[in-house]
Amino acid sequence: MREDAWLTGFLLSFGPQVDVLAPDHLRHELARQAKMIYEKNKP
């Protein structure tokens, strides 16, 4: 599967239920994007 914006968006759609085991760079990218979403929307 291509590792692109569609894939990260799809994985983020699962919210806290997603658990990316590998590859490490995808796990880190998902965490980075989730943090950006949190920072943008925190109260």
Coordinates of N, CA and C in Angstrom, one line a residue:
M1 N 0.9 -1.2 0.0 CA 0.0 0.0 0.0 C 0.9 1.2 0.0
R2 N 0.5 2.2 -0.8 CA 1.3 3.5 -0.8 C 1.1 4.2 0.5
E3 N 2.2 4.7 1.0 CA 2.2 5.5 2.2 C 2.1 7.0 1.9
D4 N 0.9 7.5 1.8 CA 0.7 8.8 1.4 C -0.4 9.5 2.3
A5 N -0.8 10.7 1.9 CA -1.8 11.4 2.7 C -3.1 10.7 2.9
W6 N -3.5 9.9 1.9 CA -4.7 9.1 2.0 C -4.6 8.1 3.1
L7 N -3.5 7.4 3.1 CA -3.3 6.4 4.1 C -3.3 6.9 5.5
T8 N -2.5 8.0 5.8 CA -2.5 8.6 7.1 C -3.8 9.1 7.5
G9 N -4.6 9.7 6.6 CA -5.9 10.2 6.9 C -6.9 9.0 7.2
F10 N -6.7 7.9 6.5 CA -7.5 6.7 6.8 C -7.2 6.2 8.2
L11 N -5.9 6.1 8.5 CA -5.5 5.6 9.8 C -6.0 6.5 10.9
L12 N -5.9 7.8 10.7 CA -6.3 8.8 11.7 C -7.8 8.7 11.9
S13 N -8.6 8.3 10.9 CA -10.0 8.2 11.1 C -10.4 7.1 12.1
F14 N -9.5 6.3 12.5 CA -9.8 5.3 13.6 C -9.7 5.8 15.0
G15 N -9.1 7.1 15.1 CA -8.9 7.7 16.3 C -8.0 6.9 17.2
P16 N -8.3 6.9 18.5 CA -7.4 6.2 19.5 C -7.4 4.7 19.4
Q17 N -8.3 4.1 18.5 CA -8.3 2.7 18.4 C -7.2 2.2 17.5
V18 N -6.6 3.0 16.7 CA -5.5 2.6 15.8 C -4.2 2.3 16.5
D19 N -3.6 1.3 16.1 CA -2.3 0.9 16.7 C -1.4 0.5 15.5
V20 N -0.5 1.4 15.1 CA 0.4 1.1 14.0 C 1.7 0.4 14.6
L21 N 1.9 -0.8 14.2 CA 3.0 -1.6 14.7 C 4.3 -1.4 13.8
A22 N 4.1 -1.2 12.6 CA 5.2 -1.0 11.7 C 4.7 -0.4 10.4
P23 N 5.5 0.3 9.6 CA 6.9 0.7 9.9 C 6.9 1.9 10.8
D24 N 8.1 2.0 11.5 CA 8.3 3.1 12.5 C 8.0 4.4 11.9
H25 N 8.5 4.7 10.7 CA 8.3 6.1 10.2 C 6.8 6.4 10.0
L26 N 6.0 5.4 9.7 CA 4.6 5.7 9.5 C 4.0 6.0 10.9
R27 N 4.4 5.2 11.9 CA 3.9 5.4 13.3 C 4.2 6.8 13.7
H28 N 5.5 7.3 13.5 CA 5.9 8.6 13.9 C 5.1 9.7 13.1
E29 N 4.9 9.5 11.8 CA 4.1 10.4 11.0 C 2.7 10.6 11.5
L30 N 2.1 9.5 11.9 CA 0.7 9.5 12.4 C 0.7 10.2 13.7
A31 N 1.7 10.0 14.6 CA 1.7 10.7 15.9 C 2.0 12.2 15.7
R32 N 2.8 12.6 14.7 CA 3.1 14.0 14.4 C 1.8 14.7 13.9
Q33 N 1.1 14.0 13.0 CA -0.2 14.6 12.6 C -1.2 14.7 13.6
A34 N -1.3 13.7 14.5 CA -2.3 13.7 15.6 C -2.0 14.9 16.5
K35 N -0.7 15.1 16.8 CA -0.3 16.2 17.7 C -0.6 17.5 17.1
M36 N -0.4 17.7 15.8 CA -0.8 18.9 15.1 C -2.3 19.2 15.2
I37 N -3.1 18.1 15.0 CA -4.5 18.3 15.2 C -4.9 18.7 16.6
Y38 N -4.3 18.1 17.6 CA -4.5 18.4 19.0 C -4.1 19.9 19.2
E39 N -2.9 20.3 18.8 CA -2.5 21.7 19.1 C -3.4 22.7 18.4
K40 N -3.9 22.4 17.3 CA -4.7 23.3 16.5 C -6.1 23.5 17.2
N41 N -6.6 22.4 17.9 CA -7.9 22.4 18.4 C -8.1 22.3 19.9
K42 N -6.9 22.4 20.6 CA -7.0 22.3 22.1 C -7.7 23.6 22.7
P43 N -8.4 23.4 23.8 CA -9.2 24.5 24.4 C -8.3 25.5 24.9

